[in-house]
Coordinates of C-alpha atoms and ligand atoms in Angstrom, one line a residue:
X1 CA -105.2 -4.9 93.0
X2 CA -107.2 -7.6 91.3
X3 CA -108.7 -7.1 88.3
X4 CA -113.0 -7.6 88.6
X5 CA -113.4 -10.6 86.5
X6 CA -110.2 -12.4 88.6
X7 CA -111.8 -10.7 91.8
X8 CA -115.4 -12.2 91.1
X9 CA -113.7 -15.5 90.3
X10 CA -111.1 -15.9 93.4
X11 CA -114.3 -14.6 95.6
X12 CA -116.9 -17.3 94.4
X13 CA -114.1 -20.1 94.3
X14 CA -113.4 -19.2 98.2
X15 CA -117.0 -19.4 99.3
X16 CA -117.1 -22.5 96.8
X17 CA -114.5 -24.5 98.9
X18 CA -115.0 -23.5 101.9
X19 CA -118.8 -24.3 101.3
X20 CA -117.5 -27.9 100.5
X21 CA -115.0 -28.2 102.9
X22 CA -117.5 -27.5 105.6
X23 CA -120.1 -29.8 104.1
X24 CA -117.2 -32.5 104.2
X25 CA -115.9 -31.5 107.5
X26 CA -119.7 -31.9 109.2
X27 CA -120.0 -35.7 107.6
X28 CA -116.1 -36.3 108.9
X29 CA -114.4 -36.1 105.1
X30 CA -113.3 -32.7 104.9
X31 CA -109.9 -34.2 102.8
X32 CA -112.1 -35.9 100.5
X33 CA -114.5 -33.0 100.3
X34 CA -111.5 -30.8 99.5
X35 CA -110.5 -32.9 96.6
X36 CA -113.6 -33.5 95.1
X37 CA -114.2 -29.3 95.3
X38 CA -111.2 -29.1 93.3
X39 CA -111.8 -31.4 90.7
X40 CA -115.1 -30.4 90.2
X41 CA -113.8 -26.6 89.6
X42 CA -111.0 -28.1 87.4
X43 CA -113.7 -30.2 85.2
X44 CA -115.8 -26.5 84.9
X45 CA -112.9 -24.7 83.9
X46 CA -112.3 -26.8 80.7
X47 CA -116.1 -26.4 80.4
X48 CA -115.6 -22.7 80.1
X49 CA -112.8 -23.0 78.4
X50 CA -114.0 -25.5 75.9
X51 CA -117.4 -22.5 75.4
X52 CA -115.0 -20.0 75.4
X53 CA -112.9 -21.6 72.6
X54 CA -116.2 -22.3 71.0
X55 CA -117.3 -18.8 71.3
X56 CA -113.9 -17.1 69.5
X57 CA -114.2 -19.4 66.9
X58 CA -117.9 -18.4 66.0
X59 CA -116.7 -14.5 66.9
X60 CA -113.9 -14.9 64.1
X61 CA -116.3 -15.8 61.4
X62 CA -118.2 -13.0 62.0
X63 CA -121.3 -14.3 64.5
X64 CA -120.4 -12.6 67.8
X65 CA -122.9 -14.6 70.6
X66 CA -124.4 -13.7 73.7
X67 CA -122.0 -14.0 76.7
X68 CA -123.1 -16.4 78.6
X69 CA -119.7 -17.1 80.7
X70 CA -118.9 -15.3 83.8
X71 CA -116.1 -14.5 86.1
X72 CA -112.5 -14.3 84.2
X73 CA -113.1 -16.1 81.3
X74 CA -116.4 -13.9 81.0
X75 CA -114.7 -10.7 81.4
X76 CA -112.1 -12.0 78.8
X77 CA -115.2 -12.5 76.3
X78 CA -116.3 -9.5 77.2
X79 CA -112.9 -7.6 76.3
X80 CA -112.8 -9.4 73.0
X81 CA -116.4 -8.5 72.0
X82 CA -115.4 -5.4 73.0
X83 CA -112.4 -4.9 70.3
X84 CA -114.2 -6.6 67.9
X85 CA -116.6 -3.9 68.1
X86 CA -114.1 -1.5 67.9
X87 CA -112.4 -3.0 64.8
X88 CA -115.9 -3.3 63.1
X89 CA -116.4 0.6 63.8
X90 CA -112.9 1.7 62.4
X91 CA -113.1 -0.5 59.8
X92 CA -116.4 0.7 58.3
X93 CA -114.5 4.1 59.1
X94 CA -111.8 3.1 56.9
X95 CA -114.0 1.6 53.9
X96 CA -116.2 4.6 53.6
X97 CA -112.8 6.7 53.3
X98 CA -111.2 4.7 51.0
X99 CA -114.8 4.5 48.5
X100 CA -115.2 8.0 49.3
X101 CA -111.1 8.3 47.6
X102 CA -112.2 5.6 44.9
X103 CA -115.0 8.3 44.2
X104 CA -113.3 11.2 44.3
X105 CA -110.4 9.4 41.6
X106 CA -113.2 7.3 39.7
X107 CA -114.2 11.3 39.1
X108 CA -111.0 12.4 37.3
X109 CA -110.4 12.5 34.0
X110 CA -107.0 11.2 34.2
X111 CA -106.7 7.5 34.8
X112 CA -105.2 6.1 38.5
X113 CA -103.7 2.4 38.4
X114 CA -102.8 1.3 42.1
X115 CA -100.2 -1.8 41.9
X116 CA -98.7 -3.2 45.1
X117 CA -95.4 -4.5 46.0
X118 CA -95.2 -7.3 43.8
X119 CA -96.3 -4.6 40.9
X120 CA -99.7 -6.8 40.7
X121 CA -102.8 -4.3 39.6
X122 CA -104.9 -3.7 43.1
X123 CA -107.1 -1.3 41.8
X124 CA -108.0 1.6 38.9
X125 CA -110.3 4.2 38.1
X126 CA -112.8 4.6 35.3
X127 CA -110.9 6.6 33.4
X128 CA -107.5 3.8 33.2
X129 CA -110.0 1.2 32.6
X130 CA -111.7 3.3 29.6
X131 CA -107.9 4.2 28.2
X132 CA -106.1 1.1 28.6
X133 CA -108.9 -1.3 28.4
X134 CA -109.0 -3.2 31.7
X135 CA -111.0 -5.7 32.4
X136 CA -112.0 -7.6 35.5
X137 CA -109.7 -10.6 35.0
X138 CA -106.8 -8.3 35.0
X139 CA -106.9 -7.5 38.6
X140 CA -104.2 -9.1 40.6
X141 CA -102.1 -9.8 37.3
X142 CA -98.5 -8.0 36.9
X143 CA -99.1 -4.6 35.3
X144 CA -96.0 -5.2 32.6
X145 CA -98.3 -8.7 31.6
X146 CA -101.2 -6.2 30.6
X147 CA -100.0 -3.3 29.7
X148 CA -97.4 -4.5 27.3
X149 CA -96.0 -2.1 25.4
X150 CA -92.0 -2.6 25.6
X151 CA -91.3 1.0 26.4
X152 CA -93.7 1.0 29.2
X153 CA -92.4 -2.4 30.4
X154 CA -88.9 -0.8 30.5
X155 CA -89.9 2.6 32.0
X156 CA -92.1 0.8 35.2
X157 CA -89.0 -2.1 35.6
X158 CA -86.0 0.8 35.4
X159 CA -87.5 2.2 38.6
X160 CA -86.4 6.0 37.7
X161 CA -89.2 7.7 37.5
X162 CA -88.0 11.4 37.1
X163 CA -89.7 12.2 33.8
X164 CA -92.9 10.8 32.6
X165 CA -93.0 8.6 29.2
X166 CA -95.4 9.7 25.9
X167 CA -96.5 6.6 24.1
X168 CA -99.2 6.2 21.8
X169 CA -102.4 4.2 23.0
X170 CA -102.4 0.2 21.7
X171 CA -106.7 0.8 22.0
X172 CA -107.2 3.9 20.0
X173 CA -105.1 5.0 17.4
X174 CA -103.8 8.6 17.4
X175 CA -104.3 8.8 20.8
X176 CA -101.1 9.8 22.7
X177 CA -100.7 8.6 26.7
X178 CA -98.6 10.0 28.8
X179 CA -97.9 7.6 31.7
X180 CA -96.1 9.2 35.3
X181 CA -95.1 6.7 38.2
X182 CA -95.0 7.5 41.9
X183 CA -93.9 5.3 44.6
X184 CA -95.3 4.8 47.7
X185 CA -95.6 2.8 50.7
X186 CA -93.3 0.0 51.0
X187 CA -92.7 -0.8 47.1
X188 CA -96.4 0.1 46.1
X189 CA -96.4 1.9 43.2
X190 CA -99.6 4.6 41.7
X191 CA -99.9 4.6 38.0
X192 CA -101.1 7.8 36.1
X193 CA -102.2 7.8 32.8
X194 CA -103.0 11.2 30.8
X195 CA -104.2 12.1 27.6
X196 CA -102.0 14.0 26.2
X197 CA -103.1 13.6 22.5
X198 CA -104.0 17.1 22.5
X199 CA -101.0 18.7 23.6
X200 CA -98.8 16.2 21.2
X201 CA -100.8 17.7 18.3
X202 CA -99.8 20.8 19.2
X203 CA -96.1 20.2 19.7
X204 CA -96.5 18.4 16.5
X205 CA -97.7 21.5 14.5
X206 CA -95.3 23.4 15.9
X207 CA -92.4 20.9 14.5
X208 CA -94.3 21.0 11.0
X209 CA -94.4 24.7 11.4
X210 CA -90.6 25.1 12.1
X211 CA -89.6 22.4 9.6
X212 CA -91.7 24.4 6.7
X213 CA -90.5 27.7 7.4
X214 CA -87.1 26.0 7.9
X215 CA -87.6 24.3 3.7
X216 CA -88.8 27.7 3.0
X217 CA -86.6 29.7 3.9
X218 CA -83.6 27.7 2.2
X219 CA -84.0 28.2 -1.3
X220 CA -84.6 32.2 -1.6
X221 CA -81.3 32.1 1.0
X222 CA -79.1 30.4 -1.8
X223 CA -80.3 32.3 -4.3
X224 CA -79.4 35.8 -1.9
X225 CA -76.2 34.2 -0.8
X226 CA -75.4 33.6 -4.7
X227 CA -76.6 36.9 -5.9
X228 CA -74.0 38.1 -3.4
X229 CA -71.2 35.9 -4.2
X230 CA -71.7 37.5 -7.6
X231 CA -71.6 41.1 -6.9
X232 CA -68.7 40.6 -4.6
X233 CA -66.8 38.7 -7.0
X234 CA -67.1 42.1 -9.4
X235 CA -64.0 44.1 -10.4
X236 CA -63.5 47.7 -8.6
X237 CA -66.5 47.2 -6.4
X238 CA -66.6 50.7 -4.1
X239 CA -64.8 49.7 -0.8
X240 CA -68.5 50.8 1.4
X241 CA -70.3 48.6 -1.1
X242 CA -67.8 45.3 -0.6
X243 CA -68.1 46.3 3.0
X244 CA -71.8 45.9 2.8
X245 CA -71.7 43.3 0.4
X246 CA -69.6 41.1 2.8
X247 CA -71.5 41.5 5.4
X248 CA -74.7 40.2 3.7
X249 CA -72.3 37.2 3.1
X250 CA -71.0 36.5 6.8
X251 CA -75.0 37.0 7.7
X252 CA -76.1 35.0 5.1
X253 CA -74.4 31.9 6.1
X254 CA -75.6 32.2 9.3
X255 CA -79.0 32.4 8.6
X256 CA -78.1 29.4 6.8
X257 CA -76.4 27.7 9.4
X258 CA -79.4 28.3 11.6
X259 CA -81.8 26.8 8.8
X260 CA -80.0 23.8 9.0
X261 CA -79.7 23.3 12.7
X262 CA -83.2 24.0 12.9
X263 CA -84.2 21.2 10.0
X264 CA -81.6 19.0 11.8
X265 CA -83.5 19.6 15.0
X266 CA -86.5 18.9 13.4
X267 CA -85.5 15.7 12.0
X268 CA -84.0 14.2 15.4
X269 CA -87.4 14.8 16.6
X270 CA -89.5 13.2 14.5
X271 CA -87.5 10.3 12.6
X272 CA -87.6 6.4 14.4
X273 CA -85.2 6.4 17.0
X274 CA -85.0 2.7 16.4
X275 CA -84.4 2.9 12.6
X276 CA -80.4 2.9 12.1
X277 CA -77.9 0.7 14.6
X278 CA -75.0 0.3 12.4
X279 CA -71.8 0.0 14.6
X280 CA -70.0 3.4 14.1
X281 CA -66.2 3.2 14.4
X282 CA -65.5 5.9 17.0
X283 CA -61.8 6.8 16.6
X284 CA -62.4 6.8 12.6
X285 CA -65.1 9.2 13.4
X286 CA -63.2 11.6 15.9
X287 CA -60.0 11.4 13.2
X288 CA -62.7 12.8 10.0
X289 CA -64.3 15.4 12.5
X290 CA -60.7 16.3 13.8
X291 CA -59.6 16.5 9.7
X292 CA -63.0 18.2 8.8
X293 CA -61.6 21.0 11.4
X294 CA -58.5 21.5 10.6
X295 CA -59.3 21.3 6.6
X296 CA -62.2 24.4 7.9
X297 CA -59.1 26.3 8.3
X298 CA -58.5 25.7 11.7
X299 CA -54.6 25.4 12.0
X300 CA -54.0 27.6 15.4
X301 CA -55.4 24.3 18.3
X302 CA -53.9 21.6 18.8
X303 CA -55.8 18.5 18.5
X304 CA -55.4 14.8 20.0
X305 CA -57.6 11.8 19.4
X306 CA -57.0 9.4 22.2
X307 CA -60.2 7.6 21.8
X308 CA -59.2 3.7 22.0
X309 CA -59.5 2.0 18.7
X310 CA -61.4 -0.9 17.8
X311 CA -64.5 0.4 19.9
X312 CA -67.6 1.2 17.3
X313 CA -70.8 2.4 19.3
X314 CA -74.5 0.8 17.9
X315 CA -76.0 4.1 16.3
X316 CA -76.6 6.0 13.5
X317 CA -73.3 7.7 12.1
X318 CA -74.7 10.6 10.4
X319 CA -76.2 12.0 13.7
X320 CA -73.3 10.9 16.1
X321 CA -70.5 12.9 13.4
X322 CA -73.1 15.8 13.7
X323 CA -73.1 15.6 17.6
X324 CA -69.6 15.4 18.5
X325 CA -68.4 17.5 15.5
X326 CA -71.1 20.1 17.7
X327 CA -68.6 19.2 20.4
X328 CA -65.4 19.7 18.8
X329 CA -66.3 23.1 17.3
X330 CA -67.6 24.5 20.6
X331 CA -63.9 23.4 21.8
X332 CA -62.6 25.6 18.7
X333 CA -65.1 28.5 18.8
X334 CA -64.7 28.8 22.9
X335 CA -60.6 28.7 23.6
X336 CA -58.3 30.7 22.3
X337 CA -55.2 30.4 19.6
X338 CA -53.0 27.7 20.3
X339 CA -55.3 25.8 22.9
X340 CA -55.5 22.0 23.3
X341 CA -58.3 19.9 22.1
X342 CA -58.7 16.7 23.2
X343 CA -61.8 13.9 22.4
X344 CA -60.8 10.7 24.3
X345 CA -62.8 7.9 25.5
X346 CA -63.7 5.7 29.2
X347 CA -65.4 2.3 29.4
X348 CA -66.4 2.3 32.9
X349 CA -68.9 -0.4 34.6
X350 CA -71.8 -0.4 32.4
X351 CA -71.0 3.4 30.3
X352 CA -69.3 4.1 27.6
X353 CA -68.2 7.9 27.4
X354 CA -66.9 9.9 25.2
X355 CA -65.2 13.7 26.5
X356 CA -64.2 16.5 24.4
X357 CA -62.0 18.5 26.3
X358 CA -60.4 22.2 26.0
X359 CA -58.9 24.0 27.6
X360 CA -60.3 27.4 26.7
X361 CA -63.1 29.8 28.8
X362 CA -64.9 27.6 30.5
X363 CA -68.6 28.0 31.6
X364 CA -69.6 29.8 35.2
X365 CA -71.5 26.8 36.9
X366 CA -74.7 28.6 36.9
X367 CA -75.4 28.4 33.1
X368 CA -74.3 24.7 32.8
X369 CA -78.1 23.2 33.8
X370 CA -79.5 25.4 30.6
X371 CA -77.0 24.8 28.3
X372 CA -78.6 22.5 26.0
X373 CA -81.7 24.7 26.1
X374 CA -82.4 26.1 22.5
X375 CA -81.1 29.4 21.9
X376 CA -79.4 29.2 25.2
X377 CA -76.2 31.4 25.4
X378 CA -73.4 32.3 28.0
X379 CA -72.2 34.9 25.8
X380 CA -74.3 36.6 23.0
X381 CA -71.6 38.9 22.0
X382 CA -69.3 35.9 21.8
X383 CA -71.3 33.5 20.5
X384 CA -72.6 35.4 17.9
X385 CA -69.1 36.6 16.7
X386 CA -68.0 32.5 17.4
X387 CA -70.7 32.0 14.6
X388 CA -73.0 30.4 16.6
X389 CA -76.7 29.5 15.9
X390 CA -77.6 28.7 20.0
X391 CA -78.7 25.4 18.4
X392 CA -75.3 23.0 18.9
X393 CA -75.8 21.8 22.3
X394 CA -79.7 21.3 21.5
X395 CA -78.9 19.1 18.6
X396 CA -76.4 17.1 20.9
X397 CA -79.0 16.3 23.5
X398 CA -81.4 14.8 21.0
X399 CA -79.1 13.0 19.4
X400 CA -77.9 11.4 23.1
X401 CA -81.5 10.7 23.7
X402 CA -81.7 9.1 20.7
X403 CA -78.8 6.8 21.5
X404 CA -79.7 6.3 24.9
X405 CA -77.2 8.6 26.1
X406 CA -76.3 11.5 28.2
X407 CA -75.1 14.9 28.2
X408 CA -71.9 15.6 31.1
X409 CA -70.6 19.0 31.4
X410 CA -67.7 19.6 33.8
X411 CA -66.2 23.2 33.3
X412 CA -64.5 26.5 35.3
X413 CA -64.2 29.5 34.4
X414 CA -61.3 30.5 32.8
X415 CA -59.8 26.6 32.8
X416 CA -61.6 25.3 30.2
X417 CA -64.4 22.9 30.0
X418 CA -65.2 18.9 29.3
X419 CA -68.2 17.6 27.6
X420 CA -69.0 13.7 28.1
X421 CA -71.1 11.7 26.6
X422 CA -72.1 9.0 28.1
X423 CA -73.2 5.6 26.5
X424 CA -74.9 2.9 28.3
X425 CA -72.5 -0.4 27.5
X426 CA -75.2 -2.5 25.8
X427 CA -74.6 0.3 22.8
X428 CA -71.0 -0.9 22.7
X429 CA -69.4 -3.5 20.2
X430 CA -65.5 -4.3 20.9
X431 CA -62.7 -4.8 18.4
X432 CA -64.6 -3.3 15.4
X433 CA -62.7 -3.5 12.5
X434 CA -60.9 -0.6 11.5
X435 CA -61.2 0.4 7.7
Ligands
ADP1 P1 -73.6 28.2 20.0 O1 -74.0 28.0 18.6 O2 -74.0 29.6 20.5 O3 -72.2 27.8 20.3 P2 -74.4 25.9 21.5 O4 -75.7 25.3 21.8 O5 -73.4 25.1 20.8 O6 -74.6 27.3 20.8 O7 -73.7 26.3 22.9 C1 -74.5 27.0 23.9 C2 -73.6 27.9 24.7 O8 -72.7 27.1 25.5 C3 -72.6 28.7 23.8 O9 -73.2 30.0 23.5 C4 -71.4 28.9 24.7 O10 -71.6 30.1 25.5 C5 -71.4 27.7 25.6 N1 -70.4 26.7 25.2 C6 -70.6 25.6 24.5 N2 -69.5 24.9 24.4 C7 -68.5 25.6 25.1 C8 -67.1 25.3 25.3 N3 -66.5 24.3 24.9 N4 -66.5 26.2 26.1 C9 -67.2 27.3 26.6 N5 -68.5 27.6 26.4 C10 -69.1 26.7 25.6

């Protein structure tokens, strides 16, 4: 069935030409008649279509005009005044959700940076533009050209957005941001920027706290731990007495043990990551920690260092020793008498990592995700009588971070376990010179 507008126009071109034709046919020139109709509906067509063409152009900047064609080309008009008034409706829908969304963010405390595909700033709220300083020419720039700090520039390029980054605000000093990335869309990113300055001071007078107590408690602990050494060094002490008195010993160097983890702990938090890169030989360093072992008294493992020489890691020595020495005497405390140890090395496409494996208890599954939780243990009962503080893995984990690192840990029950550590290549320096 025909449409109207193409029913309207077929109808009035019929009575049209046949009108013509007749007029023709009476005065003898119906063939001439015929042609002449035709042209002269040809030459009108163009008309109409040259209005029409006339009329969308005036539509598309926004002045819709009266109608004034009929037949098809007027029920095309029609139609496209029609959408246009659609569009118009659902876009005026669409831009009083999306102020209504600008309202409802403008009204948060937290700041909200939209950037689009090409990361270019699209939009923020108040509270980003009061934080970070925005200004109207910033719009439509790259976010990593305005906000420049070097750790943000790495975090928003490095695309892994799992954890959120604390940096301290370039505008107002003391002020601690805390900056969390989502993606969305295709490749649009939404920025959002806390104040965290708060919470930071807290965590910061917890560290103080801890690292006080910590300085306290170490000098009345020596002085205890000598009194002690004293007395039990005392001819014909009563055998409940040395009992006792050996005991305070044993618990004594733990407590110590645990004050120093907990001031090393301390430390990794608050010094400059970026303050010490010093290559670090890393087979001379597994061969003193391996010696420092055995020289502890530990004769009953066997230890291999397979770690490939000449390879020094960018770092800070003092904190790596402490970290893989963790390592090493986990592999000591944890497997039994006559056990292998072995600390060996992989350079794999763009890691360096570094395994201390055993082949002692091994670790159920479950507990591996907590592991480097303070305090965490598998074991108490074991742990404690290993000599444990809780603290090892804790330490090992910040000093990773530290070095850009992370912590592996492969292990089963009962057939021993593997800690890696794993190096990101740029920390690597080749044939460094042994001493
Ligand atoms: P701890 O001072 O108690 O050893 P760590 O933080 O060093 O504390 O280790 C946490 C827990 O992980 C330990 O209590 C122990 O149960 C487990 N663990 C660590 N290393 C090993 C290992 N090589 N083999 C088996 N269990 C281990």
């Amino acid at each position: 069935m025909l449409r109207k507008g193409l029913a309207t126009e077929v109808r009035w071109f019929a009575l049209y030409f046949a009108a013509m034709v007749f007029v023709g046919f009476s005065f003898g020139y119906w063939r001439e008649a015929a042609i002449l109709a035709l042209a002269l509906y040809v030459g009108w067509t163009f008309r109409n279509l040259s209005k029409l063409e006339r009329w969308v152009h005036s539509a598309r900047n926004g002045d819709i005009q009266e109608n004034t064609l009929f037949g098809l080309l007027g029920e095309i008009t029609e139609d496209i005044r029609l959408l246009n008034h659609r569009y118009e409706k659902d876009k005026q829908r669409l831009q009083s959700i999306v102020s209504r969304v600008q309202d409802m963010t403008s009204a948060l405390n937290d700041g909200v940076i939209l950037a689009d595909r090409r990361s270019n700033i699209e939009w923020w709220n108040r509270a980003a533009k009061h934080m970070l300083a925005l200004r109207q020419v910033d719009f439509g720039h790259r976010i990593t050209n305005i906000l420049r700090d070097p750790r943000f520039q790495a975090y928003f390029d490095e695309e892994d957005y799992g954890e959120p980054l604390d940096i301290e605000s370039y505008r107002n000093e003391g002020q601690q941001l805390q900056f969390q990335i989502h993606p969305f869309g295709q490749g649009e990113r939404l920025i959002i920027v806390r104040d965290v300055t708060r919470v930071a001071k807290l965590e910061q007078m917890r560290r103080d706290f801890v690292a006080n107590v910590s300085h306290e408690l170490r000098t009345p602990l020596t002085v205890v731990r000598g009194y002690v050494e004293t007395l039990l060094d005392m001819p014909e002490l009563q055998p409940t007495l040395k009992r006792a008195l050996e005991q305070m010993q044993q618990q004594g160097q733990r407590m110590t043990a645990l004050v120093n983890d907990l001031i090393m702990l301390t430390k990794l938090e608050t010094d400059d990551r970026s303050a010490h890169q010093e290559p670090v030989n890393i087979h001379q360093l597994v061969s003193l920690i391996i010696n420092d072992a055995r020289a502890i008294g530990d004769e009953q493992h066997n230890f291999t260092n397979a770690v490939e020489d000449g390879l020094a890691l960018r770092g800070n020595e003092k904190e790596l020793r402490s970290a893989i020495s963790n390592l090493v005497i986990n592999a000591v405390k944890y497997s039994p008498e006559g056990c292998h140890i072995e600390v060996s090395s992989t350079v794999d496409s763009g890691m360096f990592a570094l395994h201390v494996k055993d082949d002692g208890v091994g670790i159920d599954p479950i507990h591996i995700p907590r592991l480097t939780e303070r305090f965490y243990r598998v074991d108490g009962g074991r742990s404690s009588t290993a000599g444990g503080t809780g603290l090892g893995l804790a330490i090992v984990k910040h000093v990773l971070i530290r070095h850009d690192a992370i912590l592996k840990i492969a292990s089963k029950p009962g057939r021993g376990s593997t800690f890696s550590c794993c190096f990101p290549n740029q920390r690597l320096v080749h044939n460094a010179q042994s001493a």
